[in-house]
Amino acid sequence: MKIKIVRFDINKQPQQKEFEYEVSHSRLLDALHEIKTKQDNSLTFRQGCGSGVCGSCAVRVNG
């Protein structure tokens, strides 16, 4: 799985980072946790229940 993350800083132009992720889980949320713990601990995202019920961890995928 390739994951492209666009990072924003109001004082800079948006920057895109690309990560290669070996899929051991099928959820994007798991991939984001893996990237944060093993590749880029500055990655920050919001999540809630993680079950798709509350909508807190909704993201735009492929677009």
CSV table of C-alpha atoms in Angstrom, one decimal:
chain,number,residue,atom,x,y,z
A,1,MET,CA,0.0,0.0,0.0
A,2,LYS,CA,1.3,3.5,-0.9
A,3,ILE,CA,0.2,6.3,1.4
A,4,LYS,CA,0.7,9.9,0.4
A,5,ILE,CA,0.3,12.4,3.2
A,6,VAL,CA,0.1,16.1,2.5
A,7,ARG,CA,1.5,18.1,5.4
A,8,PHE,CA,0.4,21.7,6.0
A,9,ASP,CA,2.1,24.5,7.9
A,10,ILE,CA,0.4,27.9,7.5
A,11,ASN,CA,3.8,29.5,7.1
A,12,LYS,CA,5.0,27.2,4.3
A,13,GLN,CA,3.8,25.5,1.1
A,14,PRO,CA,2.0,22.2,1.6
A,15,GLN,CA,4.5,19.3,1.4
A,16,GLN,CA,3.7,15.7,0.3
A,17,LYS,CA,5.3,12.7,1.9
A,18,GLU,CA,5.0,9.2,0.5
A,19,PHE,CA,5.2,6.0,2.6
A,20,GLU,CA,5.4,2.4,1.6
A,21,TYR,CA,3.5,0.2,4.0
A,22,GLU,CA,3.5,-3.6,4.1
A,23,VAL,CA,-0.1,-4.5,4.7
A,24,SER,CA,-0.7,-6.7,7.7
A,25,HIS,CA,-4.0,-5.1,8.5
A,26,SER,CA,-6.5,-3.9,6.0
A,27,ARG,CA,-7.5,-0.7,7.7
A,28,LEU,CA,-6.0,2.7,6.7
A,29,LEU,CA,-6.2,3.7,10.4
A,30,ASP,CA,-3.9,0.8,11.3
A,31,ALA,CA,-1.5,2.0,8.6
A,32,LEU,CA,-1.4,5.5,10.0
A,33,HIS,CA,-0.6,4.1,13.4
A,34,GLU,CA,2.2,2.1,11.9
A,35,ILE,CA,3.7,5.1,10.2
A,36,LYS,CA,3.4,7.2,13.3
A,37,THR,CA,5.2,4.6,15.5
A,38,LYS,CA,7.8,3.3,13.1
A,39,GLN,CA,8.5,6.0,10.4
A,40,ASP,CA,7.4,9.5,11.4
A,41,ASN,CA,6.4,10.3,15.0
A,42,SER,CA,5.5,13.8,14.0
A,43,LEU,CA,2.4,12.5,12.1
A,44,THR,CA,-0.7,13.6,13.9
A,45,PHE,CA,-4.3,12.6,13.2
A,46,ARG,CA,-7.6,12.4,15.0
A,47,GLN,CA,-9.5,9.2,15.6
A,48,GLY,CA,-12.4,8.2,17.7
A,49,CYS,CA,-13.9,4.8,18.1
A,50,GLY,CA,-12.0,3.2,15.2
A,51,SER,CA,-15.1,1.3,14.2
A,52,GLY,CA,-16.6,3.7,11.6
A,53,VAL,CA,-19.5,4.6,13.9
A,54,CYS,CA,-18.7,8.1,15.2
A,55,GLY,CA,-17.1,9.5,12.0
A,56,SER,CA,-14.2,11.2,13.9
A,57,CYS,CA,-11.5,9.3,11.9
A,58,ALA,CA,-13.1,9.9,8.5
A,59,VAL,CA,-10.4,10.7,5.8
A,60,ARG,CA,-10.4,11.5,2.1
A,61,VAL,CA,-9.0,8.5,0.2
A,62,ASN,CA,-7.8,8.4,-3.4
A,63,GLY,CA,-8.8,12.0,-4.0
